[in-house]
mmCIF file of C-alpha atoms and ligand atoms in Angstrom:
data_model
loop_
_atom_site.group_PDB
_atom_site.id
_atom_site.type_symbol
_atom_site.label_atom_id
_atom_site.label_comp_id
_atom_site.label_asym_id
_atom_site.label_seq_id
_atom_site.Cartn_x
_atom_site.Cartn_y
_atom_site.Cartn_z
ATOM 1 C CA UNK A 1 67.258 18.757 -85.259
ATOM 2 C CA UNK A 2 65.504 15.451 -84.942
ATOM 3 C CA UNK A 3 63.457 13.554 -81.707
ATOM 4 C CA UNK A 4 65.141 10.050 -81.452
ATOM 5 C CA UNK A 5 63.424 6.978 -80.196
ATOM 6 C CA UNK A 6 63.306 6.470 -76.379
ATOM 7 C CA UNK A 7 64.770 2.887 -75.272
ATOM 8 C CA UNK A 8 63.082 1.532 -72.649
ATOM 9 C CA UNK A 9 63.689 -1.437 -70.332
ATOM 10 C CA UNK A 10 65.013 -4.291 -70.572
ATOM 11 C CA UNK A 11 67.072 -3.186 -73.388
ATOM 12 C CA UNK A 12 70.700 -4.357 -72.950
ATOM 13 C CA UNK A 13 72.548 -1.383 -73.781
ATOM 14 C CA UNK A 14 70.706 0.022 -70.629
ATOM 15 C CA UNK A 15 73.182 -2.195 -68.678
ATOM 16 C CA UNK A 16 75.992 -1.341 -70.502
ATOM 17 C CA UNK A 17 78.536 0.607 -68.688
ATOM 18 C CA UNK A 18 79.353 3.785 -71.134
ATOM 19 C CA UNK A 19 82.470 4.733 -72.724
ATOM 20 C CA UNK A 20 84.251 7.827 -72.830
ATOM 21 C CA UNK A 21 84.693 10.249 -75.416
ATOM 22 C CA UNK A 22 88.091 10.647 -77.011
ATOM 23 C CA UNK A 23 89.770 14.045 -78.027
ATOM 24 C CA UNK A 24 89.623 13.545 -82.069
ATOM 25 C CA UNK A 25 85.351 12.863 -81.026
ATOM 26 C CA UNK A 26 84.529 16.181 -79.783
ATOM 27 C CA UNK A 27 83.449 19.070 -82.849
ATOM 28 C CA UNK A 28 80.088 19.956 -84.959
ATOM 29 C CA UNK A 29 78.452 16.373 -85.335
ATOM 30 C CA UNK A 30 78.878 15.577 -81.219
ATOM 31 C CA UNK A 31 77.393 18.794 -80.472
ATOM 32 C CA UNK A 32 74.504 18.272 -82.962
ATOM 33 C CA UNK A 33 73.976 14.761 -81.106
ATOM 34 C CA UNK A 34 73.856 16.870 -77.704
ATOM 35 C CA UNK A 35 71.440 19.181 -79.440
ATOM 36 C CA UNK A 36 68.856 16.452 -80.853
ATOM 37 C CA UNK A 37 68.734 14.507 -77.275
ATOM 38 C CA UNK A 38 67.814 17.752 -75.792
ATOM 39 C CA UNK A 39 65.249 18.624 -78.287
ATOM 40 C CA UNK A 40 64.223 14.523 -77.669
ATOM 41 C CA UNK A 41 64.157 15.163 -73.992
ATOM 42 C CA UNK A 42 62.246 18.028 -74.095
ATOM 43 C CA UNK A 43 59.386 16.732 -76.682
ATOM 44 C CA UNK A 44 59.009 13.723 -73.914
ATOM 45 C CA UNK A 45 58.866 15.541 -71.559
ATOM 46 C CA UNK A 46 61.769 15.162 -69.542
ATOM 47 C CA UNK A 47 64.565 17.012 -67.321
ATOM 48 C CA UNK A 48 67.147 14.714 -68.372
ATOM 49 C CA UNK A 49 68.353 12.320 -70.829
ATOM 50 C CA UNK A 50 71.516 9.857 -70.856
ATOM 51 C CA UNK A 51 73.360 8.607 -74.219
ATOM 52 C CA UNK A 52 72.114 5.091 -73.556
ATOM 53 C CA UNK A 53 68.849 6.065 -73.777
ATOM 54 C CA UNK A 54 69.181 6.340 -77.141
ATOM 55 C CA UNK A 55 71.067 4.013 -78.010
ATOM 56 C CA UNK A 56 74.938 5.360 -77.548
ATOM 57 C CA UNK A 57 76.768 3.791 -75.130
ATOM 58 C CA UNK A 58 79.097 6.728 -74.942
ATOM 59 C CA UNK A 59 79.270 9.233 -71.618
ATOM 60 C CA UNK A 60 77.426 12.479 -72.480
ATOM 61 C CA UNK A 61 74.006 13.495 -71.199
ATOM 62 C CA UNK A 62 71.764 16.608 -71.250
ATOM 63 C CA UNK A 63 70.059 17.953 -67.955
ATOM 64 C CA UNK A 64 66.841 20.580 -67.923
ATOM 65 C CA UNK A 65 66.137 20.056 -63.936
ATOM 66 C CA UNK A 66 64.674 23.825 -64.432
ATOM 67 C CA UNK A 67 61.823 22.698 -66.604
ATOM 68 C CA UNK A 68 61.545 26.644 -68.300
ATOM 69 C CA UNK A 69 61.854 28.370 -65.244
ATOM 70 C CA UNK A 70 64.429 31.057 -65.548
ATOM 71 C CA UNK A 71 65.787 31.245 -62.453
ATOM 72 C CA UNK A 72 67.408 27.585 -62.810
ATOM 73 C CA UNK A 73 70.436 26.725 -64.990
ATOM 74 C CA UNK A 74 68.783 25.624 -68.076
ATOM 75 C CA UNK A 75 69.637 23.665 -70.708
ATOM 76 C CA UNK A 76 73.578 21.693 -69.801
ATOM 77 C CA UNK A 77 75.045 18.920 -72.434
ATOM 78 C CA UNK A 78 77.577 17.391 -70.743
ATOM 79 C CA UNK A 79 80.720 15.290 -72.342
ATOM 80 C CA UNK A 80 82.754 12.272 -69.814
ATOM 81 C CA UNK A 81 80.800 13.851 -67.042
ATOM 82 C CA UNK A 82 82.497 13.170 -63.144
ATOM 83 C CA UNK A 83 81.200 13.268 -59.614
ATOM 84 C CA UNK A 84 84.094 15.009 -58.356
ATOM 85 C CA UNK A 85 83.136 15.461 -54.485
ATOM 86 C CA UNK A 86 79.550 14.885 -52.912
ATOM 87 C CA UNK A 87 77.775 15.681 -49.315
ATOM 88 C CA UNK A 88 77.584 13.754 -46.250
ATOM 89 C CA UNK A 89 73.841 14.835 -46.075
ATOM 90 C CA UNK A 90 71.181 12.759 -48.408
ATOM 91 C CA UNK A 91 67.874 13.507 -49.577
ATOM 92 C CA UNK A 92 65.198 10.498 -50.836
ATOM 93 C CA UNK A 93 63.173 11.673 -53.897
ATOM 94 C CA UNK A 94 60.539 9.623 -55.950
ATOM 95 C CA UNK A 95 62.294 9.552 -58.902
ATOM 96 C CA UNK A 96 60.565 8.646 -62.672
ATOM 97 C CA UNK A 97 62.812 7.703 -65.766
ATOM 98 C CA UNK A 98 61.608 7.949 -69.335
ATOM 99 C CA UNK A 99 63.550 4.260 -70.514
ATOM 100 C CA UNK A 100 61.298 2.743 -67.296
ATOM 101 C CA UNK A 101 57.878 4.104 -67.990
ATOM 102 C CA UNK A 102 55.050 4.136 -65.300
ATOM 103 C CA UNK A 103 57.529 3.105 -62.413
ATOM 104 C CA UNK A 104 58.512 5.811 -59.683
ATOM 105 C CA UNK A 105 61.126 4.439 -57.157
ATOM 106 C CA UNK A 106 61.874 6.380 -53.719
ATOM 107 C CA UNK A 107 65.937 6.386 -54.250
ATOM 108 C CA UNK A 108 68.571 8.481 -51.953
ATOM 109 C CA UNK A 109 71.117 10.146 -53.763
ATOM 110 C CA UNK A 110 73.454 12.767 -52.104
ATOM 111 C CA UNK A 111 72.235 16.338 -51.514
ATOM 112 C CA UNK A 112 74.948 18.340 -53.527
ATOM 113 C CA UNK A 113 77.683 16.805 -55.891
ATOM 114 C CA UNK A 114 80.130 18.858 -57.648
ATOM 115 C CA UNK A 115 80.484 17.475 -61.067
ATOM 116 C CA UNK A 116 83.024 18.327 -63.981
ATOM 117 C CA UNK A 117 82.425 17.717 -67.686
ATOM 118 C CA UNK A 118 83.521 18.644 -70.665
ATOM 119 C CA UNK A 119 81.619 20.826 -73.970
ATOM 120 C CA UNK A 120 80.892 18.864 -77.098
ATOM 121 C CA UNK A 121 81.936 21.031 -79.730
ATOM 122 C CA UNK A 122 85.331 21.744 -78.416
ATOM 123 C CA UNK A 123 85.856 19.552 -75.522
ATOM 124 C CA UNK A 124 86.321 22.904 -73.228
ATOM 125 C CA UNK A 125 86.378 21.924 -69.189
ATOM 126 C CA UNK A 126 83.452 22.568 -67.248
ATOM 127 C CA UNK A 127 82.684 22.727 -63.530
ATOM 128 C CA UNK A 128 79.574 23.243 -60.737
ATOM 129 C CA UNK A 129 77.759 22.504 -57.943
ATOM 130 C CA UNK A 130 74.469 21.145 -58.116
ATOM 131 C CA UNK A 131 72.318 20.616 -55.018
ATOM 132 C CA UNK A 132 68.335 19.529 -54.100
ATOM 133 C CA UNK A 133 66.862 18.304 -57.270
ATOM 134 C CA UNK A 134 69.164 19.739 -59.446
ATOM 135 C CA UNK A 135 71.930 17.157 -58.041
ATOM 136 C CA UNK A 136 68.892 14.856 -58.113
ATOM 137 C CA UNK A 137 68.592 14.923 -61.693
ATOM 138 C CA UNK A 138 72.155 14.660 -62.631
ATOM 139 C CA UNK A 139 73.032 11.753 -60.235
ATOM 140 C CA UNK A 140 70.724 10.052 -61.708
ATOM 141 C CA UNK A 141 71.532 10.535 -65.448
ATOM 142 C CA UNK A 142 74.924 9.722 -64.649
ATOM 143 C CA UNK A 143 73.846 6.682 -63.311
ATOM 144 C CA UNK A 144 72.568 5.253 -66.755
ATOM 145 C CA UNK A 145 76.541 6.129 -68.119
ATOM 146 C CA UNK A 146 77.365 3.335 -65.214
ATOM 147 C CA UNK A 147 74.443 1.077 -66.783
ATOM 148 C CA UNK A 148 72.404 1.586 -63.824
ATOM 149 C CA UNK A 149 68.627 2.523 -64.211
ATOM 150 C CA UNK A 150 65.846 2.994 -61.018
ATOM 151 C CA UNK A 151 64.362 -0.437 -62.100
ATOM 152 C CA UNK A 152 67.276 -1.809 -60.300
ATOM 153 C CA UNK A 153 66.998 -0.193 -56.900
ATOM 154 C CA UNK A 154 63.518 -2.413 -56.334
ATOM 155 C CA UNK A 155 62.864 -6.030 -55.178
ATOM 156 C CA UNK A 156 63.736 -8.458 -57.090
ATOM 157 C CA UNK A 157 59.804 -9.100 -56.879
ATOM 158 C CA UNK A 158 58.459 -5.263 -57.723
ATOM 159 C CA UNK A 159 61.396 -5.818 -61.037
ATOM 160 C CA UNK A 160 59.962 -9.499 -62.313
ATOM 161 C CA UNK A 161 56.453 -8.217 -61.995
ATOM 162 C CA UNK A 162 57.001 -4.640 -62.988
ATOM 163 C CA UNK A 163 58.633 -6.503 -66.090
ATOM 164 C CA UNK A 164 55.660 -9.142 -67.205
ATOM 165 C CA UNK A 165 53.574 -6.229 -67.084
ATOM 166 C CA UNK A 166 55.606 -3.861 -69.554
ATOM 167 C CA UNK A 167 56.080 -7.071 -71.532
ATOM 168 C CA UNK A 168 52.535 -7.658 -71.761
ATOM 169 C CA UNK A 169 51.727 -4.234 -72.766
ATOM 170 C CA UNK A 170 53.492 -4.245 -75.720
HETATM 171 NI NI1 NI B 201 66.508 7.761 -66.463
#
């Protein structure tokens, strides 16, 4: 296991539209890659981390939306994930990403989306519904696979200042 650096914006592979994994990918070493973004995502913390993130432009992300509690689904890795179908109905969250530190951005996202994926080890097909924050959560991962991150959801004004202000932190 291993914690892996954290990009943050306005790294270009942030913008980078993911691409999928192929058949002869999936086995022991994807899996472990699955396994050290969720240890990575955890250690932040976080409820969710995208490929891009660290540095992969590849589709697979992991999802904790339950943060420990064991009623929720735990722990999912999730290989060429797909919204398959989505609600009518919205919700508007203030959502927080770990590659855009400090920032919170109201964004509305769909209130259930089914999604299909597939396992890393063995490439095995995957279905469910998720719904309220859960759906939340993964919308928004699988938004960094399309190289979209909250940062670009505000004013061009709140980005360029939001911007000089990480810049100058540094
Ligand atoms: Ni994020």
């Amino acid at each position: 296991m291993a914690i892996l650096d954290i990009i943050t914006v306005p790294h270009p592979v942030l913008k980078q539209r993911a691409r999928p994994l192929r058949p002869d990918e999936f086995g022991p070493a994807l899996a472990q890659r699955l396994s050290d973004m969720a240890e990575t995502m955890y250690a932040a913390p976080g409820v969710g981390l995208a490929a891009p993130q660290v540095g992969d432009s590849l589709r697979y992300v992991v999802i904790d939306p339950s943060e420990g509690d064991e009623r929720g689904r735990g722990l999912t890795k999730m290989v060429n994930p797909v919204i398959e179908e989505r609600t009518r109905e919205n919700q508007i969250y203030g959502e927080t990403c770990l590659s855009v530190p400090g920032l919170e951005v109201d964004v509305k996202r769909s209130l259930g989306v089914r999604v299909s994926w597939q396992d890393p080890l063995d490439g095995a097909r995957q279905e469910a519904w998720f719904e309220g924050y859960d759906a939340i959560v993964i919308q928004h991962e699988l938004d960094h696979l399309e190289g979209e991150v909250i940062l670009n959801k505000v004013s061009a004004f709140r980005r360029s200042r939001y911007l000089k202000r990480l810049l100058q932190e540094r």
